mmCIF file of C-alpha atoms in Angstrom:
data_model
loop_
_atom_site.group_PDB
_atom_site.id
_atom_site.type_symbol
_atom_site.label_atom_id
_atom_site.label_comp_id
_atom_site.label_asym_id
_atom_site.label_seq_id
_atom_site.Cartn_x
_atom_site.Cartn_y
_atom_site.Cartn_z
ATOM 1 C CA UNK A 556 13.414 12.939 -28.239
ATOM 2 C CA UNK A 557 16.281 11.258 -29.751
ATOM 3 C CA UNK A 558 19.013 9.859 -28.213
ATOM 4 C CA UNK A 559 20.801 12.844 -28.541
ATOM 5 C CA UNK A 560 17.982 15.138 -28.074
ATOM 6 C CA UNK A 561 18.516 13.933 -23.862
ATOM 7 C CA UNK A 562 22.046 13.680 -23.455
ATOM 8 C CA UNK A 563 22.051 17.751 -25.275
ATOM 9 C CA UNK A 564 19.438 18.093 -21.912
ATOM 10 C CA UNK A 565 21.011 16.327 -19.367
ATOM 11 C CA UNK A 566 24.595 18.135 -20.373
ATOM 12 C CA UNK A 567 22.348 21.750 -20.003
ATOM 13 C CA UNK A 568 20.865 21.302 -17.095
ATOM 14 C CA UNK A 569 24.095 19.543 -15.312
ATOM 15 C CA UNK A 570 25.212 22.748 -16.567
ATOM 16 C CA UNK A 571 22.197 25.121 -15.467
ATOM 17 C CA UNK A 572 22.372 23.345 -11.683
ATOM 18 C CA UNK A 573 25.970 23.550 -11.610
ATOM 19 C CA UNK A 574 25.499 27.530 -12.806
ATOM 20 C CA UNK A 575 23.546 28.474 -10.418
ATOM 21 C CA UNK A 576 25.355 26.183 -6.810
ATOM 22 C CA UNK A 577 27.701 28.529 -8.559
ATOM 23 C CA UNK A 578 26.951 31.430 -8.273
ATOM 24 C CA UNK A 579 24.829 30.857 -4.716
ATOM 25 C CA UNK A 580 28.846 29.847 -4.093
ATOM 26 C CA UNK A 581 29.570 32.634 -5.103
ATOM 27 C CA UNK A 582 27.094 34.857 -3.140
ATOM 28 C CA UNK A 583 27.530 33.366 0.096
ATOM 29 C CA UNK A 584 30.747 34.308 -0.126
ATOM 30 C CA UNK A 585 30.565 37.747 -0.837
ATOM 31 C CA UNK A 586 27.964 38.074 1.561
ATOM 32 C CA UNK A 587 30.061 36.486 4.600
ATOM 33 C CA UNK A 588 29.356 38.676 7.516
ATOM 34 C CA UNK A 589 31.264 40.304 10.128
ATOM 35 C CA UNK A 590 31.524 38.850 13.274
ATOM 36 C CA UNK A 591 34.003 42.191 14.918
ATOM 37 C CA UNK A 592 31.584 44.810 15.186
ATOM 38 C CA UNK A 593 33.243 48.135 13.903
ATOM 39 C CA UNK A 594 32.670 51.582 15.368
ATOM 40 C CA UNK A 595 32.569 55.012 12.916
ATOM 41 C CA UNK A 596 36.445 55.779 13.624
ATOM 42 C CA UNK A 597 37.650 52.944 14.276
ATOM 43 C CA UNK A 598 41.019 51.711 13.067
ATOM 44 C CA UNK A 599 40.590 48.782 11.345
ATOM 45 C CA UNK A 600 44.548 47.632 10.611
ATOM 46 C CA UNK A 601 47.393 49.111 12.136
ATOM 47 C CA UNK A 602 49.999 45.371 11.296
ATOM 48 C CA UNK A 603 48.771 41.699 10.827
ATOM 49 C CA UNK A 604 49.873 38.684 11.053
ATOM 50 C CA UNK A 605 49.652 35.893 7.866
ATOM 51 C CA UNK A 606 50.692 32.391 8.401
ATOM 52 C CA UNK A 607 51.794 29.495 5.799
ATOM 53 C CA UNK A 608 49.069 26.812 6.739
ATOM 54 C CA UNK A 609 46.228 29.154 4.775
ATOM 55 C CA UNK A 610 44.797 32.881 3.413
ATOM 56 C CA UNK A 611 42.967 33.519 7.078
ATOM 57 C CA UNK A 612 45.954 37.024 8.298
ATOM 58 C CA UNK A 613 45.046 38.171 12.254
ATOM 59 C CA UNK A 614 44.369 41.898 12.300
ATOM 60 C CA UNK A 615 45.251 44.481 14.790
ATOM 61 C CA UNK A 616 42.679 47.216 15.682
ATOM 62 C CA UNK A 617 42.172 50.354 17.399
ATOM 63 C CA UNK A 618 38.863 51.612 18.839
ATOM 64 C CA UNK A 619 38.815 55.626 18.269
ATOM 65 C CA UNK A 620 37.019 58.097 18.762
ATOM 66 C CA UNK A 621 35.797 61.290 16.291
ATOM 67 C CA UNK A 622 38.718 63.150 16.983
ATOM 68 C CA UNK A 623 40.843 59.573 16.601
ATOM 69 C CA UNK A 624 41.659 59.483 19.811
ATOM 70 C CA UNK A 625 42.007 55.824 21.726
ATOM 71 C CA UNK A 626 38.717 55.016 23.098
ATOM 72 C CA UNK A 627 38.856 52.637 26.608
ATOM 73 C CA UNK A 628 41.961 51.682 28.704
ATOM 74 C CA UNK A 629 43.045 48.863 25.476
ATOM 75 C CA UNK A 630 41.819 50.271 22.867
ATOM 76 C CA UNK A 631 44.119 47.560 20.412
ATOM 77 C CA UNK A 632 42.428 44.313 19.551
ATOM 78 C CA UNK A 633 42.845 40.881 17.986
ATOM 79 C CA UNK A 634 40.421 40.194 14.809
ATOM 80 C CA UNK A 635 40.135 37.253 12.311
ATOM 81 C CA UNK A 636 39.907 38.522 8.590
ATOM 82 C CA UNK A 637 38.909 35.207 7.175
ATOM 83 C CA UNK A 638 39.271 35.235 3.407
ATOM 84 C CA UNK A 639 39.334 32.029 3.247
ATOM 85 C CA UNK A 640 35.790 32.450 3.816
ATOM 86 C CA UNK A 641 34.994 36.023 2.012
ATOM 87 C CA UNK A 642 36.854 38.990 1.682
ATOM 88 C CA UNK A 643 34.858 40.313 4.486
ATOM 89 C CA UNK A 644 34.550 38.216 6.582
ATOM 90 C CA UNK A 645 35.823 38.197 10.006
ATOM 91 C CA UNK A 646 35.076 36.508 13.568
ATOM 92 C CA UNK A 647 37.058 37.418 17.193
ATOM 93 C CA UNK A 648 40.028 35.772 18.722
ATOM 94 C CA UNK A 649 39.631 32.486 20.861
ATOM 95 C CA UNK A 650 39.981 32.121 23.989
ATOM 96 C CA UNK A 651 43.263 28.857 23.537
ATOM 97 C CA UNK A 652 43.645 31.302 20.330
ATOM 98 C CA UNK A 653 44.709 33.867 22.927
ATOM 99 C CA UNK A 654 48.234 32.336 23.234
ATOM 100 C CA UNK A 655 49.636 33.115 19.668
ATOM 101 C CA UNK A 656 47.749 36.152 18.801
ATOM 102 C CA UNK A 657 46.951 38.068 21.526
ATOM 103 C CA UNK A 658 47.835 40.979 23.484
ATOM 104 C CA UNK A 659 49.764 40.093 26.736
ATOM 105 C CA UNK A 660 48.911 43.963 27.547
ATOM 106 C CA UNK A 661 48.847 47.627 26.988
ATOM 107 C CA UNK A 662 48.542 50.738 28.214
ATOM 108 C CA UNK A 663 47.160 54.618 26.733
ATOM 109 C CA UNK A 664 50.451 56.960 27.781
ATOM 110 C CA UNK A 665 48.906 59.604 26.030
ATOM 111 C CA UNK A 666 45.364 61.160 24.795
ATOM 112 C CA UNK A 667 45.409 65.044 22.836
ATOM 113 C CA UNK A 668 42.793 65.727 20.721
ATOM 114 C CA UNK A 669 43.910 65.029 18.514
ATOM 115 C CA UNK A 670 45.353 61.027 18.097
ATOM 116 C CA UNK A 671 47.033 59.487 21.237
ATOM 117 C CA UNK A 672 49.899 56.596 21.553
ATOM 118 C CA UNK A 673 49.159 53.368 22.811
ATOM 119 C CA UNK A 674 52.133 50.863 24.673
ATOM 120 C CA UNK A 675 51.135 46.792 23.836
ATOM 121 C CA UNK A 676 52.940 43.739 24.527
ATOM 122 C CA UNK A 677 52.287 41.153 22.390
ATOM 123 C CA UNK A 678 51.560 37.630 23.776
ATOM 124 C CA UNK A 679 54.433 36.258 20.921
ATOM 125 C CA UNK A 680 56.291 39.016 20.980
ATOM 126 C CA UNK A 681 57.947 38.942 24.484
ATOM 127 C CA UNK A 682 60.476 41.277 25.305
ATOM 128 C CA UNK A 683 59.976 43.323 21.193
ATOM 129 C CA UNK A 684 58.301 45.940 23.386
ATOM 130 C CA UNK A 685 55.545 48.416 20.816
ATOM 131 C CA UNK A 686 53.414 51.583 20.332
ATOM 132 C CA UNK A 687 51.000 52.345 18.494
ATOM 133 C CA UNK A 688 50.680 55.776 17.450
ATOM 134 C CA UNK A 689 46.680 56.572 16.364
ATOM 135 C CA UNK A 690 46.732 60.829 14.783
ATOM 136 C CA UNK A 691 44.139 61.955 11.598
ATOM 137 C CA UNK A 692 45.165 61.708 7.774
ATOM 138 C CA UNK A 693 45.131 64.553 5.454
ATOM 139 C CA UNK A 694 41.543 63.366 4.737
ATOM 140 C CA UNK A 695 40.819 63.601 8.192
ATOM 141 C CA UNK A 696 40.401 59.515 8.437
ATOM 142 C CA UNK A 697 42.258 57.856 11.984
ATOM 143 C CA UNK A 698 45.355 55.866 10.795
ATOM 144 C CA UNK A 699 47.580 53.555 13.214
ATOM 145 C CA UNK A 700 51.267 53.187 13.157
ATOM 146 C CA UNK A 701 52.745 50.449 15.005
ATOM 147 C CA UNK A 702 56.164 51.480 16.519
ATOM 148 C CA UNK A 703 58.749 48.165 17.493
ATOM 149 C CA UNK A 704 62.445 47.137 16.857
ATOM 150 C CA UNK A 705 62.666 45.745 13.490
ATOM 151 C CA UNK A 706 66.593 43.786 12.550
ATOM 152 C CA UNK A 707 67.876 46.023 15.517
ATOM 153 C CA UNK A 708 65.794 49.463 13.963
ATOM 154 C CA UNK A 709 63.961 51.418 15.174
ATOM 155 C CA UNK A 710 61.002 50.432 12.241
ATOM 156 C CA UNK A 711 57.371 50.601 11.378
ATOM 157 C CA UNK A 712 56.325 47.440 11.975
ATOM 158 C CA UNK A 713 53.829 46.335 8.367
ATOM 159 C CA UNK A 714 52.807 42.672 9.056
ATOM 160 C CA UNK A 715 54.285 39.664 10.838
ATOM 161 C CA UNK A 716 54.886 35.735 8.737
ATOM 162 C CA UNK A 717 53.997 32.689 10.666
ATOM 163 C CA UNK A 718 55.784 29.470 9.494
ATOM 164 C CA UNK A 719 54.163 27.110 10.640
ATOM 165 C CA UNK A 720 55.585 22.702 10.495
ATOM 166 C CA UNK A 721 53.354 19.781 12.797
ATOM 167 C CA UNK A 722 52.600 20.686 15.617
ATOM 168 C CA UNK A 723 54.950 23.499 15.998
ATOM 169 C CA UNK A 724 55.686 27.308 14.859
ATOM 170 C CA UNK A 725 58.798 27.126 12.620
ATOM 171 C CA UNK A 726 59.698 30.123 12.534
ATOM 172 C CA UNK A 727 58.066 34.489 12.778
ATOM 173 C CA UNK A 728 59.404 37.359 10.490
ATOM 174 C CA UNK A 729 58.448 40.499 10.813
ATOM 175 C CA UNK A 730 58.573 42.560 8.035
ATOM 176 C CA UNK A 731 58.440 47.009 8.062
ATOM 177 C CA UNK A 732 60.421 50.017 7.144
ATOM 178 C CA UNK A 733 62.696 52.048 9.007
ATOM 179 C CA UNK A 734 62.117 55.189 10.410
ATOM 180 C CA UNK A 735 65.127 57.068 9.463
ATOM 181 C CA UNK A 736 65.936 55.961 5.834
ATOM 182 C CA UNK A 737 62.280 54.635 4.795
ATOM 183 C CA UNK A 738 64.375 51.083 3.715
ATOM 184 C CA UNK A 739 62.547 47.989 4.108
ATOM 185 C CA UNK A 740 63.186 45.591 6.653
ATOM 186 C CA UNK A 741 62.505 42.670 8.039
ATOM 187 C CA UNK A 742 63.984 40.111 10.509
ATOM 188 C CA UNK A 743 63.125 36.727 11.626
ATOM 189 C CA UNK A 744 62.449 34.654 14.694
ATOM 190 C CA UNK A 745 62.348 31.552 16.086
ATOM 191 C CA UNK A 746 60.786 29.375 18.844
#
């Protein structure tokens, strides 16, 4: 085998090896497992938190039954959507993360034949009560909406974004839509 032929063979082997490892990595990402379990009718997201340090998000879901009625005394739950590990990867909120992402209190305030409402106080948003309304949409799927005040207006909370600095929170911004006119609203809060 000539020197050129050997060089081509080595390059091909490297390409094949890189391709195989790349495919294996993609397969691992695509099959990253969810470590949070969801029942068939649970609402996976009523609002979520993004942060400046990476793509991972904290989502807030609602446990519901087949009629979309909130299940149990504490139906709202928080979990990580681990986007850095893949589109379907989830994990529970750890004990030391509860201060930033946990739920301080919640109480089911109504249950109907096709939904209900939950009052909610987020630990990081003390003094800003929230209400989560659960119902069925036109297709029969359970949906949830989180209501609170954003920039002084009663609004649907879509998400919050944390701007994180070195060992500190620089700013928290709430994003949503005003109930009165549907216009986008946002409010930045400093710690």
